[in-house]
CSV table of C-alpha atoms in Angstrom, one decimal:
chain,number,residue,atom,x,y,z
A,1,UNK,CA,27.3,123.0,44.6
A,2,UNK,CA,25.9,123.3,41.0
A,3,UNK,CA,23.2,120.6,40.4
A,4,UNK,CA,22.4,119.3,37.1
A,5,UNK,CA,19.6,116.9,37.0
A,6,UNK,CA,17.9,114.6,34.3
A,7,UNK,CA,14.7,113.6,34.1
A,8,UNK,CA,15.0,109.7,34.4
A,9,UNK,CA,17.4,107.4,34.5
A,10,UNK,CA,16.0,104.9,32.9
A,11,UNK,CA,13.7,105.0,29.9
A,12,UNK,CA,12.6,102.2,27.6
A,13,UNK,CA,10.7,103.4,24.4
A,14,UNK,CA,9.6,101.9,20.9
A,15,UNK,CA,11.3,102.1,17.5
A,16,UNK,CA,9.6,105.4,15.7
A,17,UNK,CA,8.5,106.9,19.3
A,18,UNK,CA,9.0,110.6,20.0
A,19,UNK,CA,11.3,110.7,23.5
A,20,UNK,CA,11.8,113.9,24.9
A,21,UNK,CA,15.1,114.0,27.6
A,22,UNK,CA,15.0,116.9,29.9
A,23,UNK,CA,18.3,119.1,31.9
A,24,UNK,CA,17.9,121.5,33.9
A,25,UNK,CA,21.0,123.4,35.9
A,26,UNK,CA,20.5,125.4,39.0
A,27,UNK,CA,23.7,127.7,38.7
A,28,UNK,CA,22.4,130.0,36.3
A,29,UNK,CA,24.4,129.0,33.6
A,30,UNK,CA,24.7,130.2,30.2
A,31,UNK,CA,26.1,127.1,28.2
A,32,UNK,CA,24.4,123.9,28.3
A,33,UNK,CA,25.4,120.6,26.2
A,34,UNK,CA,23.7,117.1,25.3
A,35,UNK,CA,26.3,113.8,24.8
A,36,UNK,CA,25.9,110.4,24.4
A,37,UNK,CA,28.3,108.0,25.7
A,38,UNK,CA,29.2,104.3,24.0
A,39,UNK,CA,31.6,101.7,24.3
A,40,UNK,CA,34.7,102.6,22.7
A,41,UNK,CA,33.5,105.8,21.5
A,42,UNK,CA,33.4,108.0,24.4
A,43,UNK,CA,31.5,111.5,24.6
A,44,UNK,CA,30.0,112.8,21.5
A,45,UNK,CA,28.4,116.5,21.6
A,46,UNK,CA,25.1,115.7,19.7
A,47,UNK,CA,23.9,120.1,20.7
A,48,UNK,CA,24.4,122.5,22.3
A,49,UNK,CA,23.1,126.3,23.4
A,50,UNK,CA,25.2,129.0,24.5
A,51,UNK,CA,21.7,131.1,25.4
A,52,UNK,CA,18.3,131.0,25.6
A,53,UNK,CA,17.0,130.4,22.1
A,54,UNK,CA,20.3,129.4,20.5
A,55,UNK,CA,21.0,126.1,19.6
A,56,UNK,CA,24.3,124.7,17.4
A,57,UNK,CA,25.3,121.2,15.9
A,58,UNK,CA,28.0,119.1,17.3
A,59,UNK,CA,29.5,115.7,15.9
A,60,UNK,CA,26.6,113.7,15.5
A,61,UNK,CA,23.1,115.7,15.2
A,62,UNK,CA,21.4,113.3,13.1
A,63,UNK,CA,18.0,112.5,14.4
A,64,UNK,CA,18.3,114.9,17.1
A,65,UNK,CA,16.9,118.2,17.6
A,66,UNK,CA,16.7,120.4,20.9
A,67,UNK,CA,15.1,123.0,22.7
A,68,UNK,CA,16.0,126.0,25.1
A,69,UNK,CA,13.2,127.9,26.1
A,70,UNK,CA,14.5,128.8,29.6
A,71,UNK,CA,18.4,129.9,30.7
A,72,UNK,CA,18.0,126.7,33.2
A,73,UNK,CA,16.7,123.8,31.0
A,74,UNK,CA,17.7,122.1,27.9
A,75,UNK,CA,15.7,119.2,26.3
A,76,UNK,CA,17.1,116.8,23.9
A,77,UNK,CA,14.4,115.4,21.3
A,78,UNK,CA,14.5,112.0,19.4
A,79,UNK,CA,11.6,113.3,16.7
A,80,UNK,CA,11.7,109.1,15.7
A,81,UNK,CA,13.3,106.7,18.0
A,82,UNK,CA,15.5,104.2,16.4
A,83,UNK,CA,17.3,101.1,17.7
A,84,UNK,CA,20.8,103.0,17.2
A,85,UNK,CA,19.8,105.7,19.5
A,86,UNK,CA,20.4,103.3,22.5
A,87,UNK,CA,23.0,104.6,24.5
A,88,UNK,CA,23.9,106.9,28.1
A,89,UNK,CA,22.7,110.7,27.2
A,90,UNK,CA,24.2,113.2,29.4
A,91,UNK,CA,24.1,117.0,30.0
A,92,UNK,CA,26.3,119.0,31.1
A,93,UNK,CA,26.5,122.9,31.6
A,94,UNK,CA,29.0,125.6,32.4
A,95,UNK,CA,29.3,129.1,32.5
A,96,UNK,CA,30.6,131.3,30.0
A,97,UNK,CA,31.7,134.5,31.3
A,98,UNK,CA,35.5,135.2,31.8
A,99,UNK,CA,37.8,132.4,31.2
A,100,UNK,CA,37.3,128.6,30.7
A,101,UNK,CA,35.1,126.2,33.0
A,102,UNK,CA,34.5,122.8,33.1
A,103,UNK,CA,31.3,121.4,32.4
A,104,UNK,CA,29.4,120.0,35.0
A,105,UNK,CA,27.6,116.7,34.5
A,106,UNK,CA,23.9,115.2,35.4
A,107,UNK,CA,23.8,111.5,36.4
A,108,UNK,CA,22.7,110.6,33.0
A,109,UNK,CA,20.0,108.6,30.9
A,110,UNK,CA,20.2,105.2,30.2
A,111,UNK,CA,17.9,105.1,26.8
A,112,UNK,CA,17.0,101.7,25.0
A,113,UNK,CA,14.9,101.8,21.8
A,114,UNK,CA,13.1,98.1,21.3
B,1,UNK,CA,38.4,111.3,13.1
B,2,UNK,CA,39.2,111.0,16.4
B,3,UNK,CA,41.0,114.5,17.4
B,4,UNK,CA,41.3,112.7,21.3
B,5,UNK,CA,42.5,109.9,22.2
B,6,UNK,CA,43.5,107.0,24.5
B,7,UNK,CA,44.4,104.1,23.3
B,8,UNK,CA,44.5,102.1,26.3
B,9,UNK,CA,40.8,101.0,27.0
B,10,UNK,CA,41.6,99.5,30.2
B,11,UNK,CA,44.7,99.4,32.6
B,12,UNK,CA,45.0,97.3,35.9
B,13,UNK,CA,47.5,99.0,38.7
B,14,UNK,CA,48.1,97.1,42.4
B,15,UNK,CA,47.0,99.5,44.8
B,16,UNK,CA,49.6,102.2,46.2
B,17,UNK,CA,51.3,101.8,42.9
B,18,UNK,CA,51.5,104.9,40.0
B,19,UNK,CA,49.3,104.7,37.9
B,20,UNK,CA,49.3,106.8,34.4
B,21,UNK,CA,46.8,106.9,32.1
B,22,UNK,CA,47.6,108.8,28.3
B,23,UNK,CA,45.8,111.0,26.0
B,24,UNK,CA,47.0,112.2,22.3
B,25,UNK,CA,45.7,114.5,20.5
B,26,UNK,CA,45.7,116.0,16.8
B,27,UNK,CA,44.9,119.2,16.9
B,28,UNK,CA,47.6,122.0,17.4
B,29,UNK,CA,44.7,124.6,18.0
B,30,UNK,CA,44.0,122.8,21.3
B,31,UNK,CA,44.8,124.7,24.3
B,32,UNK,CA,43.4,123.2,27.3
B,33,UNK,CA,42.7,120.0,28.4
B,34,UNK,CA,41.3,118.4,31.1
B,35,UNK,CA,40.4,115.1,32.9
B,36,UNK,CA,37.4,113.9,34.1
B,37,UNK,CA,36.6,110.5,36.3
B,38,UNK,CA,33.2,108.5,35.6
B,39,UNK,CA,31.8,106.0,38.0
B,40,UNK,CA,28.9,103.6,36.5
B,41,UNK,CA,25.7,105.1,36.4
B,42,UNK,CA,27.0,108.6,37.2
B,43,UNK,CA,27.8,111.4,35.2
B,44,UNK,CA,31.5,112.4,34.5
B,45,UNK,CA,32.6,114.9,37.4
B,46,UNK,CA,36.1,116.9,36.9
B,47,UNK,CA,39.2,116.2,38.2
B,48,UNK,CA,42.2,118.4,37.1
B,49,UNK,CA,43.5,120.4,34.2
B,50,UNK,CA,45.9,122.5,32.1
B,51,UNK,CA,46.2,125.0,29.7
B,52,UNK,CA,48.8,125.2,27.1
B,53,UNK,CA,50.8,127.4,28.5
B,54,UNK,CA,52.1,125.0,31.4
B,55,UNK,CA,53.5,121.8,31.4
B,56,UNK,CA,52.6,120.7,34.9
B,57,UNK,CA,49.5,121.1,37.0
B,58,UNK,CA,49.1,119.4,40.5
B,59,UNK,CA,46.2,118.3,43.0
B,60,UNK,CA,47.2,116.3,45.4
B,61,UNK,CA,47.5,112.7,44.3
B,62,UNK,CA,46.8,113.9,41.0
B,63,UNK,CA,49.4,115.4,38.4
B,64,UNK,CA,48.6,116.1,34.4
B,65,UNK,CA,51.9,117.0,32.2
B,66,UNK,CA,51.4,118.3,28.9
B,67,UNK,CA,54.0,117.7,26.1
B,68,UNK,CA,52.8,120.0,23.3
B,69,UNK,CA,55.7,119.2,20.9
B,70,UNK,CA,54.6,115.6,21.2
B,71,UNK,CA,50.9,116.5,21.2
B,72,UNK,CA,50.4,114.5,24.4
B,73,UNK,CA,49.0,114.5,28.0
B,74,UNK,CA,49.3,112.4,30.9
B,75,UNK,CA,47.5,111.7,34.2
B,76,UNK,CA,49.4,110.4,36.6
B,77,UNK,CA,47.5,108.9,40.0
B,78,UNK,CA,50.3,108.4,43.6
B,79,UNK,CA,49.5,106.3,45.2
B,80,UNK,CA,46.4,104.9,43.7
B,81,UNK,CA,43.4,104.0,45.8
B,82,UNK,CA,40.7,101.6,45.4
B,83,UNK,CA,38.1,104.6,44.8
B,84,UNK,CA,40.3,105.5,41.8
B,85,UNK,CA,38.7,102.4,39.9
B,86,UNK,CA,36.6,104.2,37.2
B,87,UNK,CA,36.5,105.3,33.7
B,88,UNK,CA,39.0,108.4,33.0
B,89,UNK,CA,38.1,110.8,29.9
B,90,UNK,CA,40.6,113.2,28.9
B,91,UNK,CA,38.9,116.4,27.0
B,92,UNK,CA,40.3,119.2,24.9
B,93,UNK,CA,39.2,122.6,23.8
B,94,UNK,CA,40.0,125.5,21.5
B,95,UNK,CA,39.2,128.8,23.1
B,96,UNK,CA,40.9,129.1,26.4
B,97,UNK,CA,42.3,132.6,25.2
B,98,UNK,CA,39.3,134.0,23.7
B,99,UNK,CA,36.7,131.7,23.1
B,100,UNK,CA,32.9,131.4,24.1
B,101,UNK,CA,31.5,128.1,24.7
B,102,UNK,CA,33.7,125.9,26.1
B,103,UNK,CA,32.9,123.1,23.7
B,104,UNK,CA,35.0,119.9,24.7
B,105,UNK,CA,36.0,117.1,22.6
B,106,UNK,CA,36.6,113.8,24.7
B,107,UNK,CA,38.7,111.0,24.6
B,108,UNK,CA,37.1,107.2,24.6
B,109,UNK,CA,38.1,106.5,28.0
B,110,UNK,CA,40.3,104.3,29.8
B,111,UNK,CA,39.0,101.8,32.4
B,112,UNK,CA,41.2,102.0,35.6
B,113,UNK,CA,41.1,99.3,37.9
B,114,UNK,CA,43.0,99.4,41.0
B,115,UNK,CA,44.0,95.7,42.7
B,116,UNK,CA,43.8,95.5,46.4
């Protein structure tokens, strides 16, 4: 069964903190994604890495960055927390070789900004 | 702009009933599209899909028909079951017949509750 796990579940940090949200995937995957979910909004891709090293926006990037050091882990960064910025992050990650795959989901991040 | 979408945010169904759940989309470069179920405080797991080239795929009490000319997809659920109440995403993706990184665009979700 692929695993994708998440740091915490829960994390409550202060307007203008630095958060750092962690993923790492046991299947040896090459593609790895961060979203955030909100009510009536669904998914949005804010990154994501097709390889160690590699890194490209999607929809909403702004105040985000991220980092892929190692094939299995992908963090999400919040350089200056903001009250906006509350919201379910998840990760996902699928392979990429040969065809299409679903993504595979970790439990997710419940983050509030006070 | 919304390229995915589901305009029904919620959608009660008595249980053993049908219940159908729709997705449109914009973009004609789509070709695949799949579902995905999300229980609170979980992440989204996978449920079904279908690539352009069909208009049909089945699993078991699930079915997702794709009506390309109409640019729209629906989930149908027989005979719904109480562990069917969640929130349903429908996803889309360009790439299916050549691309790299499987990058999905989601839907906003429908909320699917199933009466006893």
């Amino acid at each position: 069964d692929v695993k994708v796990t998440q740091s915490s579940r829960y994390l409550v940090k202060r307007t203008g903190e630095k958060v750092f949200l962690e993923c790492v995937q046991d299947m040896d995957h090459e593609n790895m994604f961060w979203y955030r979910q909100d009510p009536g909004l669904g998914l949005r891709l804010i990154y994501f890495s097709y390889d160690v090293k590699m890194k490209e926006k999607g929809d909403i990037p702004e105040g985000y960055s991220v980092s892929r050091e190692k094939k299995e882990r992908f963090s999400l960064i919040l350089e200056s927390a903001s009250t906006n910025q509350t919201s379910m992050y998840l990760c996902a990650s699928s392979p990429r070789t040969g065809g299409f795959y679903e993504q595979y989901f970790g439990p997710g991040t419940r983050l509030t900004v006070t | 702009d919304q390229q995915v979408k589901q305009n029904s945010p919620s959608l009660s169904v008595q249980e053993g009933r049908i219940s159908i759940l729709n997705c449109d989309y914009t973009n004609s470069m789509f070709d695949y599209f799949l579902w995905y179920k999300k229980y609170p405080a979980e992440g989204p797991t996978f449920l079904i899909s279908i690539s352009s080239i069909k208009d049909k795929n089945e699993d078991g009490r699930f079915t997702v028909f794709l009506n390309k000319s109409a640019k729209h997809l629906s989930l149908h659920i027989v005979p719904s079951q109480p562990g069917d109440s969640a929130v349903y995403f429908c996803a889309a993706s360009v790439g299916y017949y050549g691309g790299a990184t499987n990058k999905l665009i989601f839907g906003t979700g429908t909320l699917l509750a199933i009466q006893p």
